[in-house]
mmCIF file with all atom_site columns, C-alpha atoms in Angstrom:
data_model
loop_
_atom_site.group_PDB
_atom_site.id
_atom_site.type_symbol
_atom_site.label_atom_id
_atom_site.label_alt_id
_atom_site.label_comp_id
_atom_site.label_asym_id
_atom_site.label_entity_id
_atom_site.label_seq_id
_atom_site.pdbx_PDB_ins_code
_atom_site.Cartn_x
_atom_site.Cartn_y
_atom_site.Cartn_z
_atom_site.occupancy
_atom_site.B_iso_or_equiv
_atom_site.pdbx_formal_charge
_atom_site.auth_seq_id
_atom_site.auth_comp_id
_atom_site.auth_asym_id
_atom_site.auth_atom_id
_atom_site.pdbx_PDB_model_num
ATOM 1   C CA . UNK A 1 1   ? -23.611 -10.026 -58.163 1.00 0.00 ? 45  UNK A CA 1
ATOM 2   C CA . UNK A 1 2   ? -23.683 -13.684 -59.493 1.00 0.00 ? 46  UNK A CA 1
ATOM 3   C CA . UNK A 1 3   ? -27.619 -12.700 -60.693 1.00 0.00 ? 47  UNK A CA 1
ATOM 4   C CA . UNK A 1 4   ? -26.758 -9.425  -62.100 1.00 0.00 ? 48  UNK A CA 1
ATOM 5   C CA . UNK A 1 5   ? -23.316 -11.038 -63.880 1.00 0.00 ? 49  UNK A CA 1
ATOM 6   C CA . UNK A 1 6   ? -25.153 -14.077 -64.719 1.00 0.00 ? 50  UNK A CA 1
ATOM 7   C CA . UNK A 1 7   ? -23.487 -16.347 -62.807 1.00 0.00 ? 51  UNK A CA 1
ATOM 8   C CA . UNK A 1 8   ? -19.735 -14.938 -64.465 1.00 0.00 ? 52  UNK A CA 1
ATOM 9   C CA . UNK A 1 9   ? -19.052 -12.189 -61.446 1.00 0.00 ? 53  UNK A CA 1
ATOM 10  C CA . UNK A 1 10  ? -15.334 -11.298 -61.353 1.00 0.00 ? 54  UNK A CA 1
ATOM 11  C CA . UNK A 1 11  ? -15.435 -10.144 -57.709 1.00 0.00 ? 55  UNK A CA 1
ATOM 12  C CA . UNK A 1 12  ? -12.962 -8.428  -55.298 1.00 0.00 ? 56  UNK A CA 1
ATOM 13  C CA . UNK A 1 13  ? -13.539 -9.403  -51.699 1.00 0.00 ? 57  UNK A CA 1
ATOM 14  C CA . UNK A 1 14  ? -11.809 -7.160  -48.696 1.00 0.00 ? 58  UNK A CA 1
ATOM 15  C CA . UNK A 1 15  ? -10.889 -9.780  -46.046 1.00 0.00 ? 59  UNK A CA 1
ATOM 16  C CA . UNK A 1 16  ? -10.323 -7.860  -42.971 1.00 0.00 ? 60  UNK A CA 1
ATOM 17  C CA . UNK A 1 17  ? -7.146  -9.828  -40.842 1.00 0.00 ? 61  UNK A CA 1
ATOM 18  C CA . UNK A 1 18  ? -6.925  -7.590  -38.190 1.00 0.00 ? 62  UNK A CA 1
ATOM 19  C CA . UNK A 1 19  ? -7.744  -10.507 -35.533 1.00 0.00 ? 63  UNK A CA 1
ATOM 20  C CA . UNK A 1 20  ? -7.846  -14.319 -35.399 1.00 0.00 ? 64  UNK A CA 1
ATOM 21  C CA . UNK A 1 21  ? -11.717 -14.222 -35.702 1.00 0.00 ? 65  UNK A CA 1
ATOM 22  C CA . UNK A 1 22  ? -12.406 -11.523 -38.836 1.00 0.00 ? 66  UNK A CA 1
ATOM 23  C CA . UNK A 1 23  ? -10.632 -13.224 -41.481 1.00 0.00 ? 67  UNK A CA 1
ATOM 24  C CA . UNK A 1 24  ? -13.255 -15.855 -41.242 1.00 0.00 ? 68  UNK A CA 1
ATOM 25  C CA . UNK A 1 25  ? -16.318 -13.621 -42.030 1.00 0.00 ? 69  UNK A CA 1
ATOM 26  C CA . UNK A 1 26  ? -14.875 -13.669 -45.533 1.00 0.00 ? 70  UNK A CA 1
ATOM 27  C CA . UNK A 1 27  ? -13.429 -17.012 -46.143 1.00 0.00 ? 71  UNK A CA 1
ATOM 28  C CA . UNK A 1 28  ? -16.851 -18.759 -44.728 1.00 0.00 ? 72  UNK A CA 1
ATOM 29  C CA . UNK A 1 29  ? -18.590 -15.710 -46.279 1.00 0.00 ? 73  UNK A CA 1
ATOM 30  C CA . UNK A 1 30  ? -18.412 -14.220 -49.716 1.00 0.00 ? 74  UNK A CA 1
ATOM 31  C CA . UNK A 1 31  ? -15.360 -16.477 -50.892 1.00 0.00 ? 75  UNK A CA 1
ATOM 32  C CA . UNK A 1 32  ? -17.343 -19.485 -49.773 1.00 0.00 ? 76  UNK A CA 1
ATOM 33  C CA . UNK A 1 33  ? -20.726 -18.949 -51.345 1.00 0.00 ? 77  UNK A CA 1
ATOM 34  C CA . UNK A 1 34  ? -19.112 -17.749 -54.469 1.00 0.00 ? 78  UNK A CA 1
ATOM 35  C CA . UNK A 1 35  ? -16.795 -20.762 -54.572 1.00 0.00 ? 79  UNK A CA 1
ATOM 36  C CA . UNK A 1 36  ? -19.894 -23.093 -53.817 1.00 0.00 ? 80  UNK A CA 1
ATOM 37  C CA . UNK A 1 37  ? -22.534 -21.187 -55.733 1.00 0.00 ? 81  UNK A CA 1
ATOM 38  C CA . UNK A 1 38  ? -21.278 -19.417 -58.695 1.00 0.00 ? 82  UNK A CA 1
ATOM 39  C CA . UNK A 1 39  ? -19.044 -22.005 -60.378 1.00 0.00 ? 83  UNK A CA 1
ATOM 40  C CA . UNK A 1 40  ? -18.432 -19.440 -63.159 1.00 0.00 ? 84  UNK A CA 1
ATOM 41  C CA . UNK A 1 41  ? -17.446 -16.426 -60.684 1.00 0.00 ? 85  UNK A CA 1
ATOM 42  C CA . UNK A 1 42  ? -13.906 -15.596 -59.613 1.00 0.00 ? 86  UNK A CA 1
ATOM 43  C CA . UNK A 1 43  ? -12.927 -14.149 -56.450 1.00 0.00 ? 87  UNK A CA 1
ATOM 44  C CA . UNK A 1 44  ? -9.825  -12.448 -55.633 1.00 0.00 ? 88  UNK A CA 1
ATOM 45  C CA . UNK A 1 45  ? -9.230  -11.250 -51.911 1.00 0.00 ? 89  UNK A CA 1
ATOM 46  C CA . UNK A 1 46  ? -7.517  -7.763  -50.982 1.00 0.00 ? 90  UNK A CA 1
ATOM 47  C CA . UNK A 1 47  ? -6.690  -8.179  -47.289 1.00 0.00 ? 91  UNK A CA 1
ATOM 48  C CA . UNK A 1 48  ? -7.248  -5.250  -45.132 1.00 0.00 ? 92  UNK A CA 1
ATOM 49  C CA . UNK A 1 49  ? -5.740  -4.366  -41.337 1.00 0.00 ? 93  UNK A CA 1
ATOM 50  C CA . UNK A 1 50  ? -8.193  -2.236  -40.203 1.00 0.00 ? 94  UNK A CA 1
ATOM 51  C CA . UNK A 1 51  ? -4.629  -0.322  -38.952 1.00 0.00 ? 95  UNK A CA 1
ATOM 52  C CA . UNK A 1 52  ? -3.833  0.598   -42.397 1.00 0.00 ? 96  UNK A CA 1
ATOM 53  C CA . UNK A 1 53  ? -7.260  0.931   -43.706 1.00 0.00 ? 97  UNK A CA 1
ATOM 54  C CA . UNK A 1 54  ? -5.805  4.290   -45.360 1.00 0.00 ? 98  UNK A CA 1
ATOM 55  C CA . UNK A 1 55  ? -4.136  1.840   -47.936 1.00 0.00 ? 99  UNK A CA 1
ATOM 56  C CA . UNK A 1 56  ? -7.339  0.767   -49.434 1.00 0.00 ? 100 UNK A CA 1
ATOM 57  C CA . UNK A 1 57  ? -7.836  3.208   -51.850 1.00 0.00 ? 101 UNK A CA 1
ATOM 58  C CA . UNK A 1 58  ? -4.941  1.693   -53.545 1.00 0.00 ? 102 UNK A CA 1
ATOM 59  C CA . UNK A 1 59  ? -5.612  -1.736  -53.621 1.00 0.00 ? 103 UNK A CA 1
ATOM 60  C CA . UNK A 1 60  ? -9.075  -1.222  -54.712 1.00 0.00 ? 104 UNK A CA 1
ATOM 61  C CA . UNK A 1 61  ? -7.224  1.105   -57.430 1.00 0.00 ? 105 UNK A CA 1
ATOM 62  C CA . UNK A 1 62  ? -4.232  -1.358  -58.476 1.00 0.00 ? 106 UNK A CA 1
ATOM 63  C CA . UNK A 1 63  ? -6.563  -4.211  -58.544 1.00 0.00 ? 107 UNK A CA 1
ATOM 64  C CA . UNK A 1 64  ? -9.258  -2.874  -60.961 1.00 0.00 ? 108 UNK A CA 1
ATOM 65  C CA . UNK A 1 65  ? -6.609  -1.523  -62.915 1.00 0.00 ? 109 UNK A CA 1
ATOM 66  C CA . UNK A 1 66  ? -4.525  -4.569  -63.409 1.00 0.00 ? 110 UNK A CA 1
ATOM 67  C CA . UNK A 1 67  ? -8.264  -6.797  -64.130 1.00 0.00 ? 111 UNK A CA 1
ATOM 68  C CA . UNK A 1 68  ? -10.421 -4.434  -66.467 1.00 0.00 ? 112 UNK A CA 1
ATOM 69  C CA . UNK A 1 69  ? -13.068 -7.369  -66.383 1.00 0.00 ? 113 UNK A CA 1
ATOM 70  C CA . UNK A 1 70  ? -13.564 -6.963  -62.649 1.00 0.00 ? 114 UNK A CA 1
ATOM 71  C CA . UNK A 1 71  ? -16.660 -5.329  -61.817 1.00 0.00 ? 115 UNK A CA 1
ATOM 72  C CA . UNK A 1 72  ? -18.034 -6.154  -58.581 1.00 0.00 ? 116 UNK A CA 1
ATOM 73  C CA . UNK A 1 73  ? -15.791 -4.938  -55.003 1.00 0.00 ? 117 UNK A CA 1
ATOM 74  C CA . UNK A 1 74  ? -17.530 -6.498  -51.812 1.00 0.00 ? 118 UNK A CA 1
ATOM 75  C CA . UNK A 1 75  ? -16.461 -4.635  -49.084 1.00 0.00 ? 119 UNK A CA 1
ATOM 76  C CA . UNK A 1 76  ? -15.926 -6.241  -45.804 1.00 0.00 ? 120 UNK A CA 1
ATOM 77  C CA . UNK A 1 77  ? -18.108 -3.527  -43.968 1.00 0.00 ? 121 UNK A CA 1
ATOM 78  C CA . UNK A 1 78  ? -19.703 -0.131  -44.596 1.00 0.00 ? 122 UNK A CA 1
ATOM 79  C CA . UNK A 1 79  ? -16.861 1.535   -42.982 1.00 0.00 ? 123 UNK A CA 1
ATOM 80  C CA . UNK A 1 80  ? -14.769 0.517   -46.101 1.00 0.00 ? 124 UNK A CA 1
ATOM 81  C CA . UNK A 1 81  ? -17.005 1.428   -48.324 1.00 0.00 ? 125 UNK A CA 1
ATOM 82  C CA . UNK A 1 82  ? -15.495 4.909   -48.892 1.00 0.00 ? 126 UNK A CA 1
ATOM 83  C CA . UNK A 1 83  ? -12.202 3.655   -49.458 1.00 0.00 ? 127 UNK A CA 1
ATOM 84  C CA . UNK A 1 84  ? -13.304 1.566   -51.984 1.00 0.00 ? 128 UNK A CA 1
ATOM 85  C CA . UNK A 1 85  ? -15.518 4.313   -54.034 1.00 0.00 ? 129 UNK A CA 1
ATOM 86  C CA . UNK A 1 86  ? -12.268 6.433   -53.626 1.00 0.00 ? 130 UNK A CA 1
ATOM 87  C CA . UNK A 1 87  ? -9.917  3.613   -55.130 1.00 0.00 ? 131 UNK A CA 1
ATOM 88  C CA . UNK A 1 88  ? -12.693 2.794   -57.528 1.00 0.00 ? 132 UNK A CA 1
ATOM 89  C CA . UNK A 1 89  ? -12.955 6.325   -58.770 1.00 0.00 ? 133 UNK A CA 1
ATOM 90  C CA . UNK A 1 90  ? -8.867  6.635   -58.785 1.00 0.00 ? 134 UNK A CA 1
ATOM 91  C CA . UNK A 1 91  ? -8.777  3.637   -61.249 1.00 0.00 ? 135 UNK A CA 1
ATOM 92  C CA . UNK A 1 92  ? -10.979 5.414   -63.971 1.00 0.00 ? 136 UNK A CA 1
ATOM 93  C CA . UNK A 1 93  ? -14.094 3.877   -62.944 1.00 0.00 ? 137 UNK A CA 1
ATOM 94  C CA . UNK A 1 94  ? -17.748 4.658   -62.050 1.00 0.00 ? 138 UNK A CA 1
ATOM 95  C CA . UNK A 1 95  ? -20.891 3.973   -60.315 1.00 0.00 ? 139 UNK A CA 1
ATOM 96  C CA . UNK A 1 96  ? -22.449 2.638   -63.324 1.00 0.00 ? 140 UNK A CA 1
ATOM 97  C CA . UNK A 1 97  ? -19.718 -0.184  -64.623 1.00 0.00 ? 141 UNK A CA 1
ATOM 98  C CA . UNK A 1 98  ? -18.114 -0.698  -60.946 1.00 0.00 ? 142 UNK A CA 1
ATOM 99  C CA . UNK A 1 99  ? -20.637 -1.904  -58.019 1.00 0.00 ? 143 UNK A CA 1
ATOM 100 C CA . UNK A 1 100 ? -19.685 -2.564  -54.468 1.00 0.00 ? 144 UNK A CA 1
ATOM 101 C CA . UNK A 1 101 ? -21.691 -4.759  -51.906 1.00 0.00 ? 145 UNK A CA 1
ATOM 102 C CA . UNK A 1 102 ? -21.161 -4.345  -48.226 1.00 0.00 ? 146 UNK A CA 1
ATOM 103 C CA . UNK A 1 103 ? -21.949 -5.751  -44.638 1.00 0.00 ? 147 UNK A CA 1
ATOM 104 C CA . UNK A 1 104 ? -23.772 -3.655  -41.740 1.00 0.00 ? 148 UNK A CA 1
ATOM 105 C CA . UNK A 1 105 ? -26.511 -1.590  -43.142 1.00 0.00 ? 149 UNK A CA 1
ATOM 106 C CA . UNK A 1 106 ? -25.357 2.261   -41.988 1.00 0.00 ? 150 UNK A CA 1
ATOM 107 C CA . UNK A 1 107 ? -27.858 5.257   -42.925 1.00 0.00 ? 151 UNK A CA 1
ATOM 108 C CA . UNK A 1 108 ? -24.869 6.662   -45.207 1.00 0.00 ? 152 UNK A CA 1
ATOM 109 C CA . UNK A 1 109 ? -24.820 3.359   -47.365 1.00 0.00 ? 153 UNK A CA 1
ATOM 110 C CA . UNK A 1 110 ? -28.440 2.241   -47.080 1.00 0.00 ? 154 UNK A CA 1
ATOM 111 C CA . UNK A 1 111 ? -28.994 5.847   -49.079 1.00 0.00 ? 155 UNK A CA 1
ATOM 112 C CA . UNK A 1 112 ? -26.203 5.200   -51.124 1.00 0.00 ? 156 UNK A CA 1
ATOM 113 C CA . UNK A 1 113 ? -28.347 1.911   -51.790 1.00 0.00 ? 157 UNK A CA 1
ATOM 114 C CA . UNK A 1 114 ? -31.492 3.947   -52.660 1.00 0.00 ? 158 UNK A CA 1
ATOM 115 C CA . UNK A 1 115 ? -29.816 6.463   -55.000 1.00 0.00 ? 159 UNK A CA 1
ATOM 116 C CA . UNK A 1 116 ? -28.174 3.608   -56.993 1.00 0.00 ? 160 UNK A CA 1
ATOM 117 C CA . UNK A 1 117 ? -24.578 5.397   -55.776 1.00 0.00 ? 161 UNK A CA 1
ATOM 118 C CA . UNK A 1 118 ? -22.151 2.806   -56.001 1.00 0.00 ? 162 UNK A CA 1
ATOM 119 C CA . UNK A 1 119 ? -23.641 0.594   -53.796 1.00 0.00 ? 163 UNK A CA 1
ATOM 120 C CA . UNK A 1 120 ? -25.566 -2.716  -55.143 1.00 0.00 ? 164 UNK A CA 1
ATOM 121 C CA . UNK A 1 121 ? -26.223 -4.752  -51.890 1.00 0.00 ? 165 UNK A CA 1
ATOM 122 C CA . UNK A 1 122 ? -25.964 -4.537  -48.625 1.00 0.00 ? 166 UNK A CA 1
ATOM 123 C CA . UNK A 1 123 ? -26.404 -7.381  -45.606 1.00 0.00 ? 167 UNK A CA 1
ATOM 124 C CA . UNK A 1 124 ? -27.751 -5.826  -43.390 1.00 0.00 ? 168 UNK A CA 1
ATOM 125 C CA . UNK A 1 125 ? -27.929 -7.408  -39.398 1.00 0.00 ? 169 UNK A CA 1
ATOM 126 C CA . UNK A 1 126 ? -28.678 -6.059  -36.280 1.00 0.00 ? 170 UNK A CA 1
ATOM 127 C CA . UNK A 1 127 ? -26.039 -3.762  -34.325 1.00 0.00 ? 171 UNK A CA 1
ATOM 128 C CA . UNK A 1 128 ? -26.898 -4.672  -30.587 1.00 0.00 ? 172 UNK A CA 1
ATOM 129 C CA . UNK A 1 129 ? -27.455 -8.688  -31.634 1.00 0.00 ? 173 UNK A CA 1
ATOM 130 C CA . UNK A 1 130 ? -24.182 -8.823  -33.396 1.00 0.00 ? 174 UNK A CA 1
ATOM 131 C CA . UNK A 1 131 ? -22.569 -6.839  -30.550 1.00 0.00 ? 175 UNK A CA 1
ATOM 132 C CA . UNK A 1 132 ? -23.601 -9.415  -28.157 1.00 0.00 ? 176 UNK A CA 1
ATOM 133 C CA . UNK A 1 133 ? -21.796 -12.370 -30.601 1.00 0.00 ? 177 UNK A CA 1
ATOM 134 C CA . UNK A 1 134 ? -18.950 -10.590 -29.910 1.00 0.00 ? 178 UNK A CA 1
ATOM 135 C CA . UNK A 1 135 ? -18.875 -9.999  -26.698 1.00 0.00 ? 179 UNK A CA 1
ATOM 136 C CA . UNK A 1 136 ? -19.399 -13.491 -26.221 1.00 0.00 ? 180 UNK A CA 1
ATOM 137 C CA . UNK A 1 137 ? -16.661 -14.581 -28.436 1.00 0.00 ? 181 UNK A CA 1
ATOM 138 C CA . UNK A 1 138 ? -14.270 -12.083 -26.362 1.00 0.00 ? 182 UNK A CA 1
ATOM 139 C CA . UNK A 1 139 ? -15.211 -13.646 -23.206 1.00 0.00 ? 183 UNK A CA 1
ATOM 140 C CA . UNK A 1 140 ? -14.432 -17.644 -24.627 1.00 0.00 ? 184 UNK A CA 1
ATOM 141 C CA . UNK A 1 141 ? -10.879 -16.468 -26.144 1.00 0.00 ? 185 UNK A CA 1
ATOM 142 C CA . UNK A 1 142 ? -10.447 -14.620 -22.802 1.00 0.00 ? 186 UNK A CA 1
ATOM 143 C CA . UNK A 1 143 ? -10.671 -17.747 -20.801 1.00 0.00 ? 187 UNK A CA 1
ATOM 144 C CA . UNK A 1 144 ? -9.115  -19.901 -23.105 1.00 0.00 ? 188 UNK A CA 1
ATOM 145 C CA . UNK A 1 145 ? -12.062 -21.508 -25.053 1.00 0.00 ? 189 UNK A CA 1
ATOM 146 C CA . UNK A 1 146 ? -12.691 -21.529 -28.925 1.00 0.00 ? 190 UNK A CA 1
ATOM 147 C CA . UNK A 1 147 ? -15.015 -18.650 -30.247 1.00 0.00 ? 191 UNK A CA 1
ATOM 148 C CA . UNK A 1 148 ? -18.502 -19.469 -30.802 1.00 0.00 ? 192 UNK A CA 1
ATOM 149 C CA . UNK A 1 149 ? -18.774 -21.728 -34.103 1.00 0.00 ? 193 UNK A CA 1
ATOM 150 C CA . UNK A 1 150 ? -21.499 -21.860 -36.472 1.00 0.00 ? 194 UNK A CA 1
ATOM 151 C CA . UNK A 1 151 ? -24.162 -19.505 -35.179 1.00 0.00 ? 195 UNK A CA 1
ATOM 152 C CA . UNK A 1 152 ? -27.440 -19.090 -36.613 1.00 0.00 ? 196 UNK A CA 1
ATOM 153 C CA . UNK A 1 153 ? -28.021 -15.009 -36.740 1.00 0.00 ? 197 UNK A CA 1
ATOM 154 C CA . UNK A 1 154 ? -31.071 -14.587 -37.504 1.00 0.00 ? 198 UNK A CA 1
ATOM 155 C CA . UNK A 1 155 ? -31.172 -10.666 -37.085 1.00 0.00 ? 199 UNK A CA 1
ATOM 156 C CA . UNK A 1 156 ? -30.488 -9.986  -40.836 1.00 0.00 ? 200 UNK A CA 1
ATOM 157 C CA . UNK A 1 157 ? -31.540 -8.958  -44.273 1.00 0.00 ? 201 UNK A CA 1
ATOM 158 C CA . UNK A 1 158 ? -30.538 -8.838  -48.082 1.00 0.00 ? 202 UNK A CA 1
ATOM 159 C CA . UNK A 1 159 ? -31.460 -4.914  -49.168 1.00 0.00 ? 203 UNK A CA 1
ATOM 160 C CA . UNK A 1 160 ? -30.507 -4.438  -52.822 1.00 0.00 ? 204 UNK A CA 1
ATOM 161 C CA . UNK A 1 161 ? -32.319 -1.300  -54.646 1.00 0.00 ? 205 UNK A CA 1
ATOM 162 C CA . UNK A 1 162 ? -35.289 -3.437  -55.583 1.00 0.00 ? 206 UNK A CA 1
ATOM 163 C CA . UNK A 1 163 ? -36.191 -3.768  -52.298 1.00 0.00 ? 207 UNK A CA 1
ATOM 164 C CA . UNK A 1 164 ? -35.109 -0.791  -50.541 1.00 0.00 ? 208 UNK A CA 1
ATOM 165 C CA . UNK A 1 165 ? -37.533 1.872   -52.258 1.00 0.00 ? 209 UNK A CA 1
ATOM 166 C CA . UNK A 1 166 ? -39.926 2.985   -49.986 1.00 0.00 ? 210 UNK A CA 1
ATOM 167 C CA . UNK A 1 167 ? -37.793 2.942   -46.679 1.00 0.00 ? 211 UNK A CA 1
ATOM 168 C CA . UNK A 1 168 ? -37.355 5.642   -45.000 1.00 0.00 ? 212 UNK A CA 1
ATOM 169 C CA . UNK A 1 169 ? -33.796 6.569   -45.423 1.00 0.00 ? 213 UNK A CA 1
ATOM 170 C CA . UNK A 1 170 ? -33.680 9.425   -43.435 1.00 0.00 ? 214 UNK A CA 1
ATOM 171 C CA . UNK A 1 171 ? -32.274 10.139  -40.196 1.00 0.00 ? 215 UNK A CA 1
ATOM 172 C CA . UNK A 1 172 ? -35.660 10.137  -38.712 1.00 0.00 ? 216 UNK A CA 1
ATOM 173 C CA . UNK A 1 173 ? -36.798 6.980   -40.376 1.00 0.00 ? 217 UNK A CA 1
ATOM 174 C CA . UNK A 1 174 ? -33.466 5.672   -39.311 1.00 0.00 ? 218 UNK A CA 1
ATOM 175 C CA . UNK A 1 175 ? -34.318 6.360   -35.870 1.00 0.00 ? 219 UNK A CA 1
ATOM 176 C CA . UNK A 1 176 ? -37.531 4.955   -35.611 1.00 0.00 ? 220 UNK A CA 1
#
Protein backbone atom coordinates (compact mmCIF):
# COMPACT_ATOMS: atom_id res chain seq x y z
CA UNK A 1 0.00 0.00 0.00
CA UNK A 2 2.63 2.68 1.03
CA UNK A 3 4.38 1.75 -2.71
CA UNK A 4 1.24 1.76 -4.59
CA UNK A 5 -0.02 5.22 -2.57
CA UNK A 6 3.37 6.56 -2.71
CA UNK A 7 4.14 6.64 0.60
CA UNK A 8 0.44 8.76 1.38
CA UNK A 9 -1.75 5.34 2.17
CA UNK A 10 -4.86 6.25 4.19
CA UNK A 11 -5.28 2.74 5.63
CA UNK A 12 -7.95 0.93 7.75
CA UNK A 13 -6.48 -1.78 9.92
CA UNK A 14 -8.99 -4.58 11.63
CA UNK A 15 -7.39 -5.23 15.06
CA UNK A 16 -8.88 -8.37 16.22
CA UNK A 17 -9.31 -8.05 20.49
CA UNK A 18 -10.85 -11.12 21.02
CA UNK A 19 -7.88 -12.29 23.47
CA UNK A 20 -4.97 -10.75 25.40
CA UNK A 21 -2.50 -11.99 22.66
CA UNK A 22 -4.37 -10.89 19.07
CA UNK A 23 -4.55 -7.32 19.56
CA UNK A 24 -0.83 -7.33 19.32
CA UNK A 25 -0.54 -8.82 15.76
CA UNK A 26 -1.81 -5.41 14.72
CA UNK A 27 -0.35 -2.89 16.98
CA UNK A 28 3.36 -4.54 16.45
CA UNK A 29 2.09 -5.28 12.90
CA UNK A 30 0.52 -3.08 10.31
CA UNK A 31 0.05 0.02 12.75
CA UNK A 32 3.71 -0.30 13.61
CA UNK A 33 5.40 -0.52 10.25
CA UNK A 34 3.12 2.10 8.91
CA UNK A 35 3.81 4.39 11.87
CA UNK A 36 7.67 3.65 11.46
CA UNK A 37 7.82 3.38 7.69
CA UNK A 38 5.37 5.47 5.93
CA UNK A 39 5.64 8.83 7.71
CA UNK A 40 3.05 10.18 5.23
CA UNK A 41 0.41 7.20 5.78
CA UNK A 42 -2.44 7.28 8.27
CA UNK A 43 -3.85 4.43 9.99
CA UNK A 44 -7.08 4.16 11.61
CA UNK A 45 -7.99 0.82 13.52
CA UNK A 46 -11.62 -0.84 13.42
CA UNK A 47 -11.49 -3.36 16.27
CA UNK A 48 -13.07 -6.62 15.67
CA UNK A 49 -14.35 -9.54 18.37
CA UNK A 50 -14.19 -12.33 16.36
CA UNK A 51 -17.84 -12.87 18.43
CA UNK A 52 -19.40 -10.17 16.51
CA UNK A 53 -17.51 -10.53 13.37
CA UNK A 54 -21.13 -10.13 11.69
CA UNK A 55 -20.68 -6.32 12.53
CA UNK A 56 -17.91 -5.82 10.13
CA UNK A 57 -19.64 -5.12 7.21
CA UNK A 58 -20.60 -1.99 8.88
CA UNK A 59 -17.62 -0.66 10.12
CA UNK A 60 -15.82 -1.29 6.99
CA UNK A 61 -19.04 0.58 5.47
CA UNK A 62 -19.30 3.65 8.05
CA UNK A 63 -15.65 4.10 7.93
CA UNK A 64 -15.10 4.47 4.13
CA UNK A 65 -18.05 6.45 4.06
CA UNK A 66 -17.22 8.98 6.66
CA UNK A 67 -13.16 9.16 4.94
CA UNK A 68 -13.73 9.21 1.01
CA UNK A 69 -9.78 9.45 0.82
CA UNK A 70 -9.38 6.05 2.42
CA UNK A 71 -8.46 3.49 0.07
CA UNK A 72 -6.61 0.71 1.44
CA UNK A 73 -8.64 -1.91 4.33
CA UNK A 74 -6.01 -4.47 5.80
CA UNK A 75 -7.82 -7.12 7.12
CA UNK A 76 -6.66 -8.88 10.15
CA UNK A 77 -7.04 -12.39 8.42
CA UNK A 78 -8.57 -13.98 5.32
CA UNK A 79 -11.53 -14.98 7.25
CA UNK A 80 -12.47 -11.20 7.34
CA UNK A 81 -11.89 -10.63 4.16
CA UNK A 82 -15.53 -11.15 3.07
CA UNK A 83 -16.84 -8.90 5.51
CA UNK A 84 -14.81 -6.33 4.40
CA UNK A 85 -15.59 -6.70 0.41
CA UNK A 86 -19.28 -6.76 1.69
CA UNK A 87 -18.89 -3.41 3.78
CA UNK A 88 -16.69 -2.13 1.02
CA UNK A 89 -19.26 -2.78 -1.64
CA UNK A 90 -22.20 -1.38 0.85
CA UNK A 91 -20.28 1.99 1.01
CA UNK A 92 -20.41 2.60 -2.87
CA UNK A 93 -17.11 1.28 -3.53
CA UNK A 94 -15.18 -1.16 -5.79
CA UNK A 95 -12.41 -3.44 -6.49
CA UNK A 96 -10.69 -0.98 -8.55
CA UNK A 97 -10.53 2.35 -6.10
CA UNK A 98 -10.85 0.18 -2.70
CA UNK A 99 -7.99 -2.61 -2.06
CA UNK A 100 -7.77 -4.85 0.91
CA UNK A 101 -4.55 -6.72 2.18
CA UNK A 102 -4.84 -9.70 4.41
CA UNK A 103 -2.91 -12.29 6.66
CA UNK A 104 -2.97 -16.27 6.08
CA UNK A 105 -2.83 -17.06 2.46
CA UNK A 106 -6.34 -19.28 1.94
CA UNK A 107 -7.00 -20.78 -1.73
CA UNK A 108 -10.25 -18.43 -1.79
CA UNK A 109 -8.05 -15.19 -1.34
CA UNK A 110 -4.79 -16.28 -2.96
CA UNK A 111 -7.30 -16.45 -6.27
CA UNK A 112 -8.88 -13.46 -5.31
CA UNK A 113 -5.08 -12.26 -5.43
CA UNK A 114 -4.60 -13.63 -8.99
CA UNK A 115 -7.81 -12.21 -10.50
CA UNK A 116 -6.98 -8.71 -9.14
CA UNK A 117 -10.57 -9.15 -7.01
CA UNK A 118 -10.27 -6.91 -4.26
CA UNK A 119 -7.42 -8.28 -2.86
CA UNK A 120 -3.83 -6.43 -3.21
CA UNK A 121 -1.55 -8.43 -0.76
CA UNK A 122 -1.56 -11.08 1.16
CA UNK A 123 1.15 -12.45 4.03
CA UNK A 124 1.11 -15.44 3.64
CA UNK A 125 2.81 -18.06 6.60
CA UNK A 126 2.61 -21.48 7.22
CA UNK A 127 -0.64 -23.11 8.90
CA UNK A 128 0.98 -26.07 10.93
CA UNK A 129 4.22 -23.64 11.99
CA UNK A 130 1.98 -20.92 13.17
CA UNK A 131 -0.28 -23.52 14.85
CA UNK A 132 2.56 -24.71 16.84
CA UNK A 133 3.31 -20.73 18.10
CA UNK A 134 0.17 -21.02 19.45
CA UNK A 135 0.01 -23.87 21.04
CA UNK A 136 3.00 -22.91 22.72
CA UNK A 137 1.77 -19.60 23.78
CA UNK A 138 -1.46 -21.50 25.26
CA UNK A 139 0.64 -23.73 27.24
CA UNK A 140 2.95 -20.51 28.94
CA UNK A 141 -0.43 -18.47 29.79
CA UNK A 142 -1.75 -21.85 31.05
CA UNK A 143 0.92 -22.17 33.62
CA UNK A 144 1.26 -18.76 34.40
CA UNK A 145 4.20 -17.56 32.18
CA UNK A 146 4.25 -14.63 29.57
CA UNK A 147 3.52 -15.70 25.86
CA UNK A 148 6.38 -16.19 23.69
CA UNK A 149 7.90 -12.60 22.76
CA UNK A 150 9.57 -11.63 19.70
CA UNK A 151 9.71 -14.72 17.53
CA UNK A 152 11.43 -14.96 14.37
CA UNK A 153 8.78 -16.89 11.88
CA UNK A 154 10.41 -17.59 9.25
CA UNK A 155 7.61 -19.71 7.45
CA UNK A 156 6.27 -16.70 5.41
CA UNK A 157 5.86 -14.75 2.25
CA UNK A 158 4.72 -11.33 0.66
CA UNK A 159 2.31 -12.53 -2.53
CA UNK A 160 0.96 -9.41 -4.23
CA UNK A 161 -0.35 -9.99 -8.03
CA UNK A 162 3.11 -9.39 -9.42
CA UNK A 163 4.28 -12.25 -7.96
CA UNK A 164 1.53 -14.60 -7.75
CA UNK A 165 0.99 -15.29 -11.64
CA UNK A 166 1.97 -18.53 -12.45
CA UNK A 167 0.93 -20.41 -9.16
CA UNK A 168 -1.20 -22.81 -9.27
CA UNK A 169 -4.29 -21.55 -7.67
CA UNK A 170 -6.29 -24.39 -7.89
CA UNK A 171 -7.42 -26.82 -5.49
CA UNK A 172 -5.03 -29.29 -6.84
CA UNK A 173 -2.10 -26.96 -6.94
CA UNK A 174 -3.23 -26.00 -3.51
CA UNK A 175 -2.83 -29.43 -2.44
CA UNK A 176 0.37 -30.22 -3.68
Amino acid sequence: FTVDSKGAAEVRAMRTTSNDITPAWANDGVVKVLKDDCGGCSSKVIDVNTVNQDKIPTEVSTSLVADSSMKYIVAGTNNYVPDVVSGAQAAGRSATNTQVGTVGGSLAVMQQLGKSQWTAAVAAFSLPALSWYLSDSLLRLMVGQPRAGALDFPFQRLFTSANVAGLDLTQKGWSS
